[in-house]
PDB file of C-alpha atoms in Angstrom:
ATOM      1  CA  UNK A  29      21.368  19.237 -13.130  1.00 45.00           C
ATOM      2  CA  UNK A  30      19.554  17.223 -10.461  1.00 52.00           C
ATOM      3  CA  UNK A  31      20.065  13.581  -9.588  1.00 86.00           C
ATOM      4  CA  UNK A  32      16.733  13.073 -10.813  1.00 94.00           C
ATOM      5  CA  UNK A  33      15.635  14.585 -14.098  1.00 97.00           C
ATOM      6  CA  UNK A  34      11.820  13.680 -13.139  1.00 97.00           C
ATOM      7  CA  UNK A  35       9.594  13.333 -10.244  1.00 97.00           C
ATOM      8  CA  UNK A  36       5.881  12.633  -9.945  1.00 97.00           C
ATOM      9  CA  UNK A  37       4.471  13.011  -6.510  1.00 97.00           C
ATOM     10  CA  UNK A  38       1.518  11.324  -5.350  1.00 97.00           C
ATOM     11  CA  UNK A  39       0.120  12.839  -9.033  1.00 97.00           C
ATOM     12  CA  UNK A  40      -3.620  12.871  -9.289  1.00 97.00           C
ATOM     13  CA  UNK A  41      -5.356  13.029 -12.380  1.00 97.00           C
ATOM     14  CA  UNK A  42      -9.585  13.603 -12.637  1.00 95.00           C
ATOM     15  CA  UNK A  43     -11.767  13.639 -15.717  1.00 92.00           C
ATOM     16  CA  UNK A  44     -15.241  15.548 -15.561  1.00 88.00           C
ATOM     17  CA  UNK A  45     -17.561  12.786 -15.841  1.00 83.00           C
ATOM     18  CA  UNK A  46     -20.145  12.927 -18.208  1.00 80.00           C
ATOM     19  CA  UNK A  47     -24.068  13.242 -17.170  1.00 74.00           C
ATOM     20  CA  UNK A  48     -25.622  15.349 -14.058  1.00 73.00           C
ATOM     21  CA  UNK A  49     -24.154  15.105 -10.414  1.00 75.00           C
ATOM     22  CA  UNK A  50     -21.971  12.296 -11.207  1.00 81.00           C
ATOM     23  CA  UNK A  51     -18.340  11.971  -9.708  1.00 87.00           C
ATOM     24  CA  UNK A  52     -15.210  12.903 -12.002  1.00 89.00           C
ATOM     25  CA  UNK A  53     -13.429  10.265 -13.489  1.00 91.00           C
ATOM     26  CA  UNK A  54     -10.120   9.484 -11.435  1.00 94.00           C
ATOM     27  CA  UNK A  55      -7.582   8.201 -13.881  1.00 95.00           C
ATOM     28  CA  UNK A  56      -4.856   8.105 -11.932  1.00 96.00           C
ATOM     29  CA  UNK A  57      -4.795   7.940  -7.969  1.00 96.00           C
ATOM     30  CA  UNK A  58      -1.506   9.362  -6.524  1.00 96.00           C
ATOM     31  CA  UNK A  59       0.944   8.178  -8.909  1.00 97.00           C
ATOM     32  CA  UNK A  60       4.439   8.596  -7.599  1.00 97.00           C
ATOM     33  CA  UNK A  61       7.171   7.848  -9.641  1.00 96.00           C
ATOM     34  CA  UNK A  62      11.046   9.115 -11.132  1.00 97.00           C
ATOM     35  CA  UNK A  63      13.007   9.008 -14.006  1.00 97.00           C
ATOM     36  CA  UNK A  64      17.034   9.677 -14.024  1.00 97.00           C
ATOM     37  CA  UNK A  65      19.347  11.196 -16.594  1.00 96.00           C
ATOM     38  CA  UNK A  66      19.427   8.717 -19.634  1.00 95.00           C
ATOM     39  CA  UNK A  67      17.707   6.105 -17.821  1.00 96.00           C
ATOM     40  CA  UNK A  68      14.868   4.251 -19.691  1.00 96.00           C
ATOM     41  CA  UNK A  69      11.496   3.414 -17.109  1.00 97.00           C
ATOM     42  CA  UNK A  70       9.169   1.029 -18.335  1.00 96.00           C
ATOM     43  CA  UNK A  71       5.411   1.777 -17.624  1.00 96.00           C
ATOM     44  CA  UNK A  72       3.262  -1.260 -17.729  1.00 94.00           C
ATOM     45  CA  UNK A  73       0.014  -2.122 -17.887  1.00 91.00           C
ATOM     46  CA  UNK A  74      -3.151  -3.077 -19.430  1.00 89.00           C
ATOM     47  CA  UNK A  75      -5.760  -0.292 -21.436  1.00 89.00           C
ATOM     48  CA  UNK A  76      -7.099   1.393 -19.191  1.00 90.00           C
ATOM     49  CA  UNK A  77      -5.171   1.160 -16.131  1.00 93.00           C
ATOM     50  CA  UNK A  78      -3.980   4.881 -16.653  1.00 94.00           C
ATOM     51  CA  UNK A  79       0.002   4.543 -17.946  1.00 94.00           C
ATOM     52  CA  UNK A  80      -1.176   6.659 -21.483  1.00 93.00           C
ATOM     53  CA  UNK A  81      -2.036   9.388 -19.052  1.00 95.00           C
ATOM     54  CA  UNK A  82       0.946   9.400 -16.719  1.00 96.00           C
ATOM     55  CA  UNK A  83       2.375  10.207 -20.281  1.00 95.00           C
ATOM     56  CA  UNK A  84       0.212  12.704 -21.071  1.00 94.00           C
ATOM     57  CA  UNK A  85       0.350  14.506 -17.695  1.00 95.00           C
ATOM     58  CA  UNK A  86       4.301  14.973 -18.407  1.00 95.00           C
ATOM     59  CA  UNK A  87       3.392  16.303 -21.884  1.00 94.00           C
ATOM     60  CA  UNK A  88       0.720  18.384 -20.120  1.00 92.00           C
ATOM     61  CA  UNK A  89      -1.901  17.421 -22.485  1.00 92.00           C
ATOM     62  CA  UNK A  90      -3.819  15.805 -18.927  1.00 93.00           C
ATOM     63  CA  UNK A  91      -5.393  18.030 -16.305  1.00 92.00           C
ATOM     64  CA  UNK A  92      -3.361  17.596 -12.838  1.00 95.00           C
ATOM     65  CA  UNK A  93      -5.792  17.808 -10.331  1.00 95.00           C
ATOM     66  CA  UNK A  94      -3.379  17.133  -7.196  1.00 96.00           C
ATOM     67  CA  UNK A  95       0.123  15.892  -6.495  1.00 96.00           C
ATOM     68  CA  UNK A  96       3.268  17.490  -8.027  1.00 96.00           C
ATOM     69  CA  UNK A  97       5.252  16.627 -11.269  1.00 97.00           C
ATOM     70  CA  UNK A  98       8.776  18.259 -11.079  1.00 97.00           C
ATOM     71  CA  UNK A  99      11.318  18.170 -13.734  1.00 96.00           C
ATOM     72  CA  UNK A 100      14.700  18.953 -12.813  1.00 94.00           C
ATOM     73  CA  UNK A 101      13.956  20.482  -9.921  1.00 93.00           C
ATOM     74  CA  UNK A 102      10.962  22.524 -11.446  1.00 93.00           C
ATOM     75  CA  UNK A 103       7.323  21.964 -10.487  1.00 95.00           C
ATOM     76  CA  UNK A 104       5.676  21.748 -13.846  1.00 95.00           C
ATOM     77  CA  UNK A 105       2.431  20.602 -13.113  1.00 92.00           C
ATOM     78  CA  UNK A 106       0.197  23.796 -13.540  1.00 90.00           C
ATOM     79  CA  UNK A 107       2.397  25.579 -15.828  1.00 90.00           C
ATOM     80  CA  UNK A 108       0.232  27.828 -18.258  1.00 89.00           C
ATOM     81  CA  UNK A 109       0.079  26.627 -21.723  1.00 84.00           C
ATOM     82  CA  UNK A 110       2.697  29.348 -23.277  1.00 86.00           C
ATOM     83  CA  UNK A 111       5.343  28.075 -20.189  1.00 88.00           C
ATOM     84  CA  UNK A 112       4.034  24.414 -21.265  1.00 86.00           C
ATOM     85  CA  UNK A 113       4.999  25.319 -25.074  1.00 84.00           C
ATOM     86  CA  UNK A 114       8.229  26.963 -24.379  1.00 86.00           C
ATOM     87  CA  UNK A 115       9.559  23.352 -22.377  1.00 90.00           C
ATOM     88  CA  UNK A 116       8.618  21.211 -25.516  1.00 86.00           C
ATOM     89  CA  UNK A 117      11.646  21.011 -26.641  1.00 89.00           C
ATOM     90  CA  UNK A 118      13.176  19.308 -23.860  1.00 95.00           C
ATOM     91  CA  UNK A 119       9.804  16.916 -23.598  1.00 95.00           C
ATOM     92  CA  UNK A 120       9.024  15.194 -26.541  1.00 95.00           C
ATOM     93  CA  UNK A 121       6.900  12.232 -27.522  1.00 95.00           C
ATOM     94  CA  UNK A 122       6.910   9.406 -29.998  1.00 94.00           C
ATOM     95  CA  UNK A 123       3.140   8.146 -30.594  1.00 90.00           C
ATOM     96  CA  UNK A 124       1.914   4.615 -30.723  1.00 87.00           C
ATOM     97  CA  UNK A 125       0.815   4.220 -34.933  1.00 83.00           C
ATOM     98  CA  UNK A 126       3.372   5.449 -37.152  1.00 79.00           C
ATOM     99  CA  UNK A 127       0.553   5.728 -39.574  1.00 81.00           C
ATOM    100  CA  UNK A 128      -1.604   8.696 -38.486  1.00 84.00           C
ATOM    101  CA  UNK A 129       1.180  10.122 -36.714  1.00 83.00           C
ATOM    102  CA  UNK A 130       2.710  11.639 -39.697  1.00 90.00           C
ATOM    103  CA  UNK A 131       1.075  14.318 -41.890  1.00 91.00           C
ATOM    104  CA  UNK A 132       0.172  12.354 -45.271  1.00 91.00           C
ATOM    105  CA  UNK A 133       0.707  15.824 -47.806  1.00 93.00           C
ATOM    106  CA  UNK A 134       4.074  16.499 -46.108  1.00 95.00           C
ATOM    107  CA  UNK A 135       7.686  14.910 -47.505  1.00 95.00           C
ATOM    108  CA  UNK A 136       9.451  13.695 -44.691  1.00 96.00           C
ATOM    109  CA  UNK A 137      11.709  16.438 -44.624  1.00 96.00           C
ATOM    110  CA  UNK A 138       9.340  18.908 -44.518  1.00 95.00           C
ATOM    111  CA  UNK A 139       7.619  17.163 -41.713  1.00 95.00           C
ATOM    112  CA  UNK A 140      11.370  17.330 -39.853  1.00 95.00           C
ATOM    113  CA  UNK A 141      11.906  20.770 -40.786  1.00 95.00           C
ATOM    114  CA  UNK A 142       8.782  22.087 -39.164  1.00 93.00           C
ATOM    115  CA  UNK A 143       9.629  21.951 -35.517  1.00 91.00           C
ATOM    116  CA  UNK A 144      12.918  23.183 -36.019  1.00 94.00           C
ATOM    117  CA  UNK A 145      11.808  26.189 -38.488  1.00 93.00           C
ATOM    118  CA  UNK A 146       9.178  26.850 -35.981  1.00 89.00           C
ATOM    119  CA  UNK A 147      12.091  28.123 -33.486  1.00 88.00           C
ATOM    120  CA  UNK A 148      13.428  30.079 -35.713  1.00 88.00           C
ATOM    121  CA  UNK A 149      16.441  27.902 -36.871  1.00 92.00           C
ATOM    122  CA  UNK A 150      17.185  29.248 -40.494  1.00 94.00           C
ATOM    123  CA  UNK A 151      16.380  27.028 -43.325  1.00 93.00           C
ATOM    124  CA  UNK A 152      19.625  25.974 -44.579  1.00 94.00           C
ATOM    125  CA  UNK A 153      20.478  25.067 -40.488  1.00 95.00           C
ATOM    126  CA  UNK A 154      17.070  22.837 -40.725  1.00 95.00           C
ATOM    127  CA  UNK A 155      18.396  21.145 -43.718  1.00 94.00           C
ATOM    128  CA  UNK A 156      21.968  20.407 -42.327  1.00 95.00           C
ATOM    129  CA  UNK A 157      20.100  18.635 -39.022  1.00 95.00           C
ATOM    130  CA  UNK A 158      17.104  16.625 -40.950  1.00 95.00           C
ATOM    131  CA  UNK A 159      20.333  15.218 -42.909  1.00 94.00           C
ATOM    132  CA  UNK A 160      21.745  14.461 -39.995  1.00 95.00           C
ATOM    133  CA  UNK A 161      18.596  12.783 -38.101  1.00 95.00           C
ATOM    134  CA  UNK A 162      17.908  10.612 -41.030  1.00 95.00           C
ATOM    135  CA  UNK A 163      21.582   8.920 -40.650  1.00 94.00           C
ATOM    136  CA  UNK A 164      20.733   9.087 -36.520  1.00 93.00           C
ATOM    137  CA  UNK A 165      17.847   6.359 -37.306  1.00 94.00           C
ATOM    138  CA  UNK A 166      19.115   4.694 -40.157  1.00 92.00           C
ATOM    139  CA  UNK A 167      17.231   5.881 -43.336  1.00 94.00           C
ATOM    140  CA  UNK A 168      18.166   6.635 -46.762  1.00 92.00           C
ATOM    141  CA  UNK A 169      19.646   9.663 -47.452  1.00 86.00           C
ATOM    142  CA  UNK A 170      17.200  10.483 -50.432  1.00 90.00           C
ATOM    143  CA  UNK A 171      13.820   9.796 -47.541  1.00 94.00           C
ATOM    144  CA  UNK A 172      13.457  13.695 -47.045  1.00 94.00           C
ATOM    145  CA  UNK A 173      12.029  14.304 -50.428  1.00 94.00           C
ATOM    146  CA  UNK A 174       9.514  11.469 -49.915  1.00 95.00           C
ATOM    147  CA  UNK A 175       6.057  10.516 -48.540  1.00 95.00           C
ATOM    148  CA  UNK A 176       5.148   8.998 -45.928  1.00 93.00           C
ATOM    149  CA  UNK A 177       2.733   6.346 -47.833  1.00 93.00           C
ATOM    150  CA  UNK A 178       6.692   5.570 -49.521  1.00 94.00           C
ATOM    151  CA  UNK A 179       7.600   3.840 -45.721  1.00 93.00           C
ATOM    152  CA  UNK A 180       6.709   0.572 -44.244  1.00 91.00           C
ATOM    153  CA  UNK A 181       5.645   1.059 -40.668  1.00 89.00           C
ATOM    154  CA  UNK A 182       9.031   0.766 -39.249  1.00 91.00           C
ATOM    155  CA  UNK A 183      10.537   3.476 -41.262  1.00 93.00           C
ATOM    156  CA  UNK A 184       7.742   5.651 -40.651  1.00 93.00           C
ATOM    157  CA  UNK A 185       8.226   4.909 -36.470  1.00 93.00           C
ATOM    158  CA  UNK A 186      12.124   5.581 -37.394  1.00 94.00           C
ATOM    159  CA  UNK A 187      10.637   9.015 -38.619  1.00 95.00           C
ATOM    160  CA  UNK A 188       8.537   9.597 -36.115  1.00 94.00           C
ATOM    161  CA  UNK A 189      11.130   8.944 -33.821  1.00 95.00           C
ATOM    162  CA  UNK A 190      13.979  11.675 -35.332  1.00 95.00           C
ATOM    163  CA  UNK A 191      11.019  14.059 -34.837  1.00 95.00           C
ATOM    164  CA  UNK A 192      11.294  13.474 -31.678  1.00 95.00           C
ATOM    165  CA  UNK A 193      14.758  13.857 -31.417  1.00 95.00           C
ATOM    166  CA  UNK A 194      15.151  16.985 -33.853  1.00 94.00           C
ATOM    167  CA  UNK A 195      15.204  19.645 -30.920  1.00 93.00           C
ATOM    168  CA  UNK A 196      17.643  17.375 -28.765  1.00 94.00           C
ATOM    169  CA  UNK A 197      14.908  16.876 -26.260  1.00 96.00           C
ATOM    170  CA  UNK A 198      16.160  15.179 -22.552  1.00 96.00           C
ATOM    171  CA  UNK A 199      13.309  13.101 -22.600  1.00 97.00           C
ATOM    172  CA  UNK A 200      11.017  11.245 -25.119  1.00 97.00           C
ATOM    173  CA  UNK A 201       7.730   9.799 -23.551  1.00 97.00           C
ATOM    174  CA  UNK A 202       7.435   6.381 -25.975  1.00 95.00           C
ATOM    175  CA  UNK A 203       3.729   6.004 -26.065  1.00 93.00           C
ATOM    176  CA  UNK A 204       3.339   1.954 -26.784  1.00 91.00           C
ATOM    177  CA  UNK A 205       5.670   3.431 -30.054  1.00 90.00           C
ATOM    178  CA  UNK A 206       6.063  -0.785 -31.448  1.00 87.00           C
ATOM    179  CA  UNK A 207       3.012  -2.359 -30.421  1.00 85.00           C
ATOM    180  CA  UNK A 208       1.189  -1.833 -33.989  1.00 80.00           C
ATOM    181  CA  UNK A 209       4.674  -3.343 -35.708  1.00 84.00           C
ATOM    182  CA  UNK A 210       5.808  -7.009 -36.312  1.00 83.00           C
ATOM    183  CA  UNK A 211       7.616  -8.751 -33.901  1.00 79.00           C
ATOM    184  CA  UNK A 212      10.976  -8.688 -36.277  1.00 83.00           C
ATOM    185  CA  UNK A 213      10.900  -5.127 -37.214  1.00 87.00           C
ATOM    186  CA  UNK A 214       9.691  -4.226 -32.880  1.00 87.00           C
ATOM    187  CA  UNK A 215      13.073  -5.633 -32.212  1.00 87.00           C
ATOM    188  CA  UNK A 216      14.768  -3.478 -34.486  1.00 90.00           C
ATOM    189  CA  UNK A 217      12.843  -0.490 -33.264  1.00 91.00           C
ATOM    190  CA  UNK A 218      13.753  -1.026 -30.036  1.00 91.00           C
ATOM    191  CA  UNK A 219      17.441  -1.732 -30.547  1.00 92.00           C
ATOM    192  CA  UNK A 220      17.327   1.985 -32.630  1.00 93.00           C
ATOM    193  CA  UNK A 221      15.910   3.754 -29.100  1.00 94.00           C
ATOM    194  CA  UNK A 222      18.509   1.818 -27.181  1.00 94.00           C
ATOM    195  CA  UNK A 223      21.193   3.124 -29.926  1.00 94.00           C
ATOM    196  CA  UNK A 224      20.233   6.621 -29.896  1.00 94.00           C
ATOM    197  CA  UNK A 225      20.280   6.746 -25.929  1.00 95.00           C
ATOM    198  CA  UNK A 226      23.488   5.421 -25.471  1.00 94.00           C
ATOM    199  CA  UNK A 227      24.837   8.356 -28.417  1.00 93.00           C
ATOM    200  CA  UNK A 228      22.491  11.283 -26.848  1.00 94.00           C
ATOM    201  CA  UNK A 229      22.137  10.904 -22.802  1.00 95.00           C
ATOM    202  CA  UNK A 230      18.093  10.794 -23.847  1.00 96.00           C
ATOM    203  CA  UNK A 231      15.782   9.442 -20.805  1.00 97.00           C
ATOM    204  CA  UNK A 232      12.745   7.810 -21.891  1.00 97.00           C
ATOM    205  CA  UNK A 233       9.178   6.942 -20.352  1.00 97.00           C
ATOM    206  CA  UNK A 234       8.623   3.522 -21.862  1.00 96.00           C
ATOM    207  CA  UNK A 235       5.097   2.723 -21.761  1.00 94.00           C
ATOM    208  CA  UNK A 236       3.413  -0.571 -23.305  1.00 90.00           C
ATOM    209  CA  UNK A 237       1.381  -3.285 -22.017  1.00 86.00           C
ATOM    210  CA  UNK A 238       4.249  -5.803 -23.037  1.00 84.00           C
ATOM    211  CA  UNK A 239       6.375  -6.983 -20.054  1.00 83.00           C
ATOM    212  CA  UNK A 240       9.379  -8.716 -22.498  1.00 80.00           C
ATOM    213  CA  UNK A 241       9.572  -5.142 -24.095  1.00 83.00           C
ATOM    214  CA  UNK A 242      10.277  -4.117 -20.670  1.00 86.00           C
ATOM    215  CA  UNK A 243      12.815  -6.264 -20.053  1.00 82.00           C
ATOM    216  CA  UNK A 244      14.380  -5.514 -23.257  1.00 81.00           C
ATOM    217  CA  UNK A 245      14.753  -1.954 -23.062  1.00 88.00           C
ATOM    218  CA  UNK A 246      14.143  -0.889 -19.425  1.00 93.00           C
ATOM    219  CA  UNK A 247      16.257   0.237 -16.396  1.00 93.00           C
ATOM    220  CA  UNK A 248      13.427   0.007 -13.947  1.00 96.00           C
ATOM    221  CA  UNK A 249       9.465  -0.723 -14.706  1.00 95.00           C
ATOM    222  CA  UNK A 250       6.654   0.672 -12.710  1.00 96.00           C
ATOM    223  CA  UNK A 251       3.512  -1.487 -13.341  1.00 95.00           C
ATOM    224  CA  UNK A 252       0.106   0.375 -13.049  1.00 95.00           C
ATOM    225  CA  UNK A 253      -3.450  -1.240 -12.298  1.00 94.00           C
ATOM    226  CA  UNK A 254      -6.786   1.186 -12.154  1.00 94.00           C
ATOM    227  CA  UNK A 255      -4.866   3.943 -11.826  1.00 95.00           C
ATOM    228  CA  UNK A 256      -2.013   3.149  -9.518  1.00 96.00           C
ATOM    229  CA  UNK A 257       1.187   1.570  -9.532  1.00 96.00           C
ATOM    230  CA  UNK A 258       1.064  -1.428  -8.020  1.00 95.00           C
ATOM    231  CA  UNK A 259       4.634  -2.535  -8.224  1.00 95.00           C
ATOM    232  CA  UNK A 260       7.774  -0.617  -8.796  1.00 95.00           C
ATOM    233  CA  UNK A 261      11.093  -1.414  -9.377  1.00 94.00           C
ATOM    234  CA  UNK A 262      14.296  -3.645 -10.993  1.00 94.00           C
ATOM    235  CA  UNK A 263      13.334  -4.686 -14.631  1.00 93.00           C
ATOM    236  CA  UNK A 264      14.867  -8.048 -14.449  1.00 90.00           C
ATOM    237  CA  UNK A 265      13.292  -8.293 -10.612  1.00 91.00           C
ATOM    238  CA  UNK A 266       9.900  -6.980 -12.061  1.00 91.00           C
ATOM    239  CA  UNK A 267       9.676  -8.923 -15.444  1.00 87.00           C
ATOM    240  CA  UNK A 268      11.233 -12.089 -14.317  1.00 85.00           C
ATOM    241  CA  UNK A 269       9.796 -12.894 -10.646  1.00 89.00           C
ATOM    242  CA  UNK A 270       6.807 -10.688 -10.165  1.00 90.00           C
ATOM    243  CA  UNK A 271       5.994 -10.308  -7.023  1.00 91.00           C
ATOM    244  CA  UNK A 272       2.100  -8.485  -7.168  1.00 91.00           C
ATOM    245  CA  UNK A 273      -0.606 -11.224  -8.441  1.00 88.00           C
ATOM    246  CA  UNK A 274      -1.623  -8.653 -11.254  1.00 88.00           C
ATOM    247  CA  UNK A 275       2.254  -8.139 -12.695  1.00 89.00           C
ATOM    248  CA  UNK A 276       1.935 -12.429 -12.355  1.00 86.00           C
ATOM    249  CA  UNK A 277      -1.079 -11.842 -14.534  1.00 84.00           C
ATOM    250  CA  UNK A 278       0.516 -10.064 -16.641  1.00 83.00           C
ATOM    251  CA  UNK A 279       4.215 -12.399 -16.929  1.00 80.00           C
ATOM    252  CA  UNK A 280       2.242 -15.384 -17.428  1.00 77.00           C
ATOM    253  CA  UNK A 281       0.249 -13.765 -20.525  1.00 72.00           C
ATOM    254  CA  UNK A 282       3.183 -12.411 -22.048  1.00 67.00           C
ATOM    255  CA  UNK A 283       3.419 -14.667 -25.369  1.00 64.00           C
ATOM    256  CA  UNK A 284       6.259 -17.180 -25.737  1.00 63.00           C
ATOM    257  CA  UNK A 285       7.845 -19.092 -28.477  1.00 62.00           C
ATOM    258  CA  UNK A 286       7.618 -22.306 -27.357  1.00 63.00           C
ATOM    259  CA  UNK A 287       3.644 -23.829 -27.812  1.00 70.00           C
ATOM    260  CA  UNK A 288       4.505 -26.301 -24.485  1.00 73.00           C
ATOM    261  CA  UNK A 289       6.222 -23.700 -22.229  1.00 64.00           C
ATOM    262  CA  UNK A 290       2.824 -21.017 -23.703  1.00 64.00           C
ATOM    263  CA  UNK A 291       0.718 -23.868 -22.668  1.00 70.00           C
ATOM    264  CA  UNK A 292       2.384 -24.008 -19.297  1.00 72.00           C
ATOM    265  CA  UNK A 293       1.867 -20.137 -18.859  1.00 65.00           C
ATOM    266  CA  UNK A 294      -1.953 -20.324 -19.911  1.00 70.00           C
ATOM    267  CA  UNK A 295      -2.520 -23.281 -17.339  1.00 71.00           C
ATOM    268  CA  UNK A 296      -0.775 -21.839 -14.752  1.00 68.00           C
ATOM    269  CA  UNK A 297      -2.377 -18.434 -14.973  1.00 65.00           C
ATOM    270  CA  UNK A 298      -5.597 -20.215 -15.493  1.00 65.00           C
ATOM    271  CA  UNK A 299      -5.039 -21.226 -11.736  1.00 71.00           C
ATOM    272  CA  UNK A 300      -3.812 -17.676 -10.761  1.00 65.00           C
ATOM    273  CA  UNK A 301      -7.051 -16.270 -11.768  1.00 68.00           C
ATOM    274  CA  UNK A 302      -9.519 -19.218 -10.130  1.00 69.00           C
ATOM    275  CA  UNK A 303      -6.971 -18.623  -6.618  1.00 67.00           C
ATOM    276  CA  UNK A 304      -7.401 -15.071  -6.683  1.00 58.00           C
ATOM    277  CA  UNK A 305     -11.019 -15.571  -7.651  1.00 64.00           C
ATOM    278  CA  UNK A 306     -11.680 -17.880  -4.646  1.00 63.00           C
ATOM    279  CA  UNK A 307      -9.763 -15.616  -2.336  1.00 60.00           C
ATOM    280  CA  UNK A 308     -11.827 -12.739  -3.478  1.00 56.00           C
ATOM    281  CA  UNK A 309     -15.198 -14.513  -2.731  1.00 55.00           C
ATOM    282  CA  UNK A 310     -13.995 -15.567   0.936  1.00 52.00           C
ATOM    283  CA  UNK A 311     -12.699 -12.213   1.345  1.00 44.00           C
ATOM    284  CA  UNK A 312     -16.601 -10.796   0.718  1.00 38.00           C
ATOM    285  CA  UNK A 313     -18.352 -13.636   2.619  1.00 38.00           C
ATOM    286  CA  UNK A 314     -16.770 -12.851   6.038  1.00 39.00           C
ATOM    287  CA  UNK A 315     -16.801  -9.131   5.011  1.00 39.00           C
ATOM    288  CA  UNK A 316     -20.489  -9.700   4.824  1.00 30.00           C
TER     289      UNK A 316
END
């Protein structure tokens, strides 16, 4: 095993653009970042600024037009797509809405069955390891016979989540997988991933747009911006001080329990934004 389980180098990641002679789309623009053994790496960042496809890229559902993603010690970047299929087990992902992730005719267990019937494990086996999954997230033992429409949206994410985990993967890309829950049952989600890494050794790619989730669940947070990461490090260093003005942005829109200390946050990034504003228009005028 390497010391690091993944590395992206300066990963580049185009789009064909849509309409006659215009440019590609650049999505991401040399992304470099790693992710250790049964670490957790929080990716950051509003829509748009290109963490979903990071994601993608190491689920190889994005086209990698330059740069290098290696997983331990592999270059798996322009793999073909039977190569791609046979390292899925290892790579798994857990989507953002636990509501159209899920096939609607299946029972759960069926739905758990499928990816493990699918390489070849016998049926009985499959059984014997759904059983087992459903006590790994903390279900009822009578969910496999039931529907999905049977689950609130947490126990549908814990689903989703122990089809992740079915083929033992070494790491789970978490694609914003509590941002459509409550804040009560996001908590419990996220102290069920922290559970299950500390039994399996699973790494995760954490992404959301929510710094506290970061802090809550994250070894180190990478925090991307139009495409590139724009600071990169500590959690507690990254979600507590910020040092780039956008990760500042983003700290001081994080919501906050208290209505005086939110107040405090929407003032003072009130004045972030006019600074930056004003040092953006003095920036142009001598440019000019």
């Amino acid at each position: 095993m390497t010391e690091k389980l993944v590395e992206v180098h300066d990963l580049v990641v185009e789009y064909p653009a849509k309409g006659f002679r215009h440019k590609p789309f650049r999505a991401l623009k040399g992304v470099s970042i790693d992710i250790r053994p049964g670490e957790t790496v929080g990716l950051v960042g509003e829509s748009g600024s290109g963490k979903t496809t990071l994601g993608r890229a190491l689920l190889g559902l994005a086209p990698v037009t330059a740069g290098a993603i290696v997983y331990d010690g592999r270059d798996i970047s322009q793999l073909p797509s039977r190569a791609r299929r046979a390292l899925a087990h290892e790579i798994q992902v857990v989507f953002q809405d636990p509501y159209t992730s899920l096939n609607p005719s299946m029972t759960i267990e069926q739905i758990l069955m499928e990816p493990l019937t699918v390489r070849d494990m016998s049926a009985r086996d499959a059984r014997a390891r759904v059983r087992g999954l459903l006590d790994e997230v903390q279900l009822p033992k009578d969910s496999g016979q039931r529907l999905p429409r049977e689950f609130s949206g947490g126990q549908r994410q814990r689903v989703a989540i122990a089809r992740a985990l079915a083929l033992r993967p070494r790491l789970i890309v978490c694609d914003e997988p509590v941002s459509a829950l409550d804040l009560s049952t996001q908590a419990r989600v996220l102290d069920l991933f922290r559970d299950i890494q500390e039994q399996t050794g699973v790494a995760y790619l954490f992404v959301s747009h929510d710094l506290a989730v970061m802090r809550h669940l994250s070894r180190r947070v990478a925090v991307m911006y139009h495409g590139e990461i724009v600071e990169w490090g500590d959690a507690e260093q990254v979600t507590a001080h910020p040092q780039h003005p956008y990760t500042q942005r983003l700290f001081l829109a994080a919501p906050v329990p208290d209505p005086t200390v939110q107040a405090r946050r929407r003032e003072a990034r009130h004045a972030l934004l006019a600074r930056q504003n004003r040092e953006s228009t003095s920036t142009v005028t001598v440019a000019v």
